[in-house]
Amino acid sequence: MAPGPSTAAYDRVIERRRAVALARHFREAEGLSIKQIADRLGRSPATVKAYFYDPTGEKARAVKARYVGVCRGCGAYTQPRNGKGDAYRFCKACHPGAIKRRWTHELVLDAMREWQERYGGLPSSYDWSRTHARRRGGEAIKRLDRREWPSASVVSRLFGSWAAARQQATGRFKGGGFADPTPV
């Protein structure tokens, strides 16, 4: 299993439980002070005190939860600002004056089909990358300069992957819906 956000969170929980158990052992069995326990664990004394006060971390999570808000536009969580009850009213995408997203599924698919008509094949992420175009030079830069194309990150965000976008641009989906099941 590849390490990801859920395994990292799990690892932090396991590490905290281990540290709390060790801190309790040092306190109860060996009679060490907070400072001595902190030195043995390689933590600050404040962290060791937190282990005794809040062994599971629930109290700290509850405090942090009081500082976030909910977007009035889409319902997503918003960032805290200056204290309890003062979170932003809108998320970054919904706040008044936010830049409207220019690229939709259909506009990206239209751009891919236009690229195919102009250049004889569907674009790759390299074709729409300024960095890669600069490295290749010449015709690659000219192709990008002729029209505004969506960035590779936009295509990935909207479709999940370039392969999915290319399949939709050609009208070929896995799992049916179209007669031609050949891969792109």
PDB file of C-alpha atoms in Angstrom, residues 106-183:
ATOM      1  CA  GLU A 106     -16.862  20.783 -22.500  1.00  0.00           C
ATOM      2  CA  LEU A 107     -14.378  23.582 -23.164  1.00  0.00           C
ATOM      3  CA  VAL A 108     -11.448  21.249 -22.473  1.00  0.00           C
ATOM      4  CA  LEU A 109     -12.916  18.553 -24.739  1.00  0.00           C
ATOM      5  CA  ASP A 110     -13.473  21.147 -27.483  1.00  0.00           C
ATOM      6  CA  ALA A 111      -9.862  22.298 -27.137  1.00  0.00           C
ATOM      7  CA  MET A 112      -8.625  18.698 -27.362  1.00  0.00           C
ATOM      8  CA  ARG A 113     -10.680  18.085 -30.502  1.00  0.00           C
ATOM      9  CA  GLU A 114      -9.427  21.343 -32.027  1.00  0.00           C
ATOM     10  CA  TRP A 115      -5.830  20.285 -31.301  1.00  0.00           C
ATOM     11  CA  GLN A 116      -6.547  16.949 -32.963  1.00  0.00           C
ATOM     12  CA  GLU A 117      -7.911  18.671 -36.077  1.00  0.00           C
ATOM     13  CA  ARG A 118      -4.943  21.058 -36.278  1.00  0.00           C
ATOM     14  CA  TYR A 119      -2.105  18.689 -35.489  1.00  0.00           C
ATOM     15  CA  GLY A 120      -3.410  15.210 -36.304  1.00  0.00           C
ATOM     16  CA  GLY A 121      -3.619  13.738 -32.791  1.00  0.00           C
ATOM     17  CA  LEU A 122      -4.967  14.361 -29.346  1.00  0.00           C
ATOM     18  CA  PRO A 123      -2.710  16.457 -27.114  1.00  0.00           C
ATOM     19  CA  SER A 124      -0.635  14.989 -24.330  1.00  0.00           C
ATOM     20  CA  SER A 125       0.186  16.720 -21.079  1.00  0.00           C
ATOM     21  CA  TYR A 126       3.582  17.553 -22.629  1.00  0.00           C
ATOM     22  CA  ASP A 127       1.917  19.290 -25.583  1.00  0.00           C
ATOM     23  CA  TRP A 128       0.098  21.726 -23.276  1.00  0.00           C
ATOM     24  CA  SER A 129       3.029  22.317 -20.933  1.00  0.00           C
ATOM     25  CA  ARG A 130       4.962  25.597 -21.323  1.00  0.00           C
ATOM     26  CA  THR A 131       7.956  24.068 -19.566  1.00  0.00           C
ATOM     27  CA  HIS A 132       8.158  21.130 -21.971  1.00  0.00           C
ATOM     28  CA  ALA A 133       7.498  23.384 -24.968  1.00  0.00           C
ATOM     29  CA  ARG A 134      10.426  25.622 -23.992  1.00  0.00           C
ATOM     30  CA  ARG A 135      12.671  22.586 -23.699  1.00  0.00           C
ATOM     31  CA  ARG A 136      11.597  21.268 -27.112  1.00  0.00           C
ATOM     32  CA  GLY A 137      11.599  24.739 -28.672  1.00  0.00           C
ATOM     33  CA  GLY A 138      10.524  25.666 -32.204  1.00  0.00           C
ATOM     34  CA  GLU A 139       7.198  24.204 -33.286  1.00  0.00           C
ATOM     35  CA  ALA A 140       6.143  23.192 -29.757  1.00  0.00           C
ATOM     36  CA  ILE A 141       6.240  26.830 -28.593  1.00  0.00           C
ATOM     37  CA  LYS A 142       4.468  28.039 -31.738  1.00  0.00           C
ATOM     38  CA  ARG A 143       1.637  25.549 -31.179  1.00  0.00           C
ATOM     39  CA  LEU A 144       1.099  26.784 -27.627  1.00  0.00           C
ATOM     40  CA  ASP A 145       1.222  30.441 -28.675  1.00  0.00           C
ATOM     41  CA  ARG A 146      -1.436  30.107 -31.397  1.00  0.00           C
ATOM     42  CA  ARG A 147      -4.272  29.717 -28.914  1.00  0.00           C
ATOM     43  CA  GLU A 148      -4.838  29.521 -25.167  1.00  0.00           C
ATOM     44  CA  TRP A 149      -4.927  25.868 -24.149  1.00  0.00           C
ATOM     45  CA  PRO A 150      -5.870  24.524 -20.720  1.00  0.00           C
ATOM     46  CA  SER A 151      -2.968  23.541 -18.499  1.00  0.00           C
ATOM     47  CA  ALA A 152      -2.178  19.937 -17.674  1.00  0.00           C
ATOM     48  CA  SER A 153      -3.290  20.480 -14.078  1.00  0.00           C
ATOM     49  CA  VAL A 154      -6.698  21.750 -15.228  1.00  0.00           C
ATOM     50  CA  VAL A 155      -7.247  18.634 -17.360  1.00  0.00           C
ATOM     51  CA  SER A 156      -6.211  16.361 -14.483  1.00  0.00           C
ATOM     52  CA  ARG A 157      -8.454  18.207 -12.017  1.00  0.00           C
ATOM     53  CA  LEU A 158     -11.502  18.055 -14.264  1.00  0.00           C
ATOM     54  CA  PHE A 159     -11.141  14.505 -15.581  1.00  0.00           C
ATOM     55  CA  GLY A 160      -8.987  12.758 -13.013  1.00  0.00           C
ATOM     56  CA  SER A 161      -6.381  11.775 -15.611  1.00  0.00           C
ATOM     57  CA  TRP A 162      -5.265  12.530 -19.139  1.00  0.00           C
ATOM     58  CA  ALA A 163      -6.349   9.075 -20.258  1.00  0.00           C
ATOM     59  CA  ALA A 164      -9.917   9.777 -19.120  1.00  0.00           C
ATOM     60  CA  ALA A 165      -9.938  13.144 -20.896  1.00  0.00           C
ATOM     61  CA  ARG A 166      -8.612  11.585 -24.110  1.00  0.00           C
ATOM     62  CA  GLN A 167     -11.230   8.829 -23.953  1.00  0.00           C
ATOM     63  CA  GLN A 168     -14.008  11.371 -23.575  1.00  0.00           C
ATOM     64  CA  ALA A 169     -12.597  13.550 -26.353  1.00  0.00           C
ATOM     65  CA  THR A 170     -12.774  10.642 -28.780  1.00  0.00           C
ATOM     66  CA  GLY A 171     -16.125   9.405 -27.469  1.00  0.00           C
ATOM     67  CA  ARG A 172     -14.716   6.112 -26.189  1.00  0.00           C
ATOM     68  CA  PHE A 173     -15.600   5.160 -22.650  1.00  0.00           C
ATOM     69  CA  LYS A 174     -14.773   2.011 -20.767  1.00  0.00           C
ATOM     70  CA  GLY A 175     -17.875   0.269 -19.578  1.00  0.00           C
ATOM     71  CA  GLY A 176     -20.101   0.881 -22.571  1.00  0.00           C
ATOM     72  CA  GLY A 177     -22.146   3.734 -23.895  1.00  0.00           C
ATOM     73  CA  PHE A 178     -20.299   3.812 -27.219  1.00  0.00           C
ATOM     74  CA  ALA A 179     -19.978   1.171 -29.881  1.00  0.00           C
ATOM     75  CA  ASP A 180     -16.228   1.428 -30.491  1.00  0.00           C
ATOM     76  CA  PRO A 181     -14.450  -0.136 -27.466  1.00  0.00           C
ATOM     77  CA  THR A 182     -10.914   0.063 -28.908  1.00  0.00           C
ATOM     78  CA  PRO A 183      -8.411   1.784 -26.633  1.00  0.00           C
TER      79      PRO A 183
END
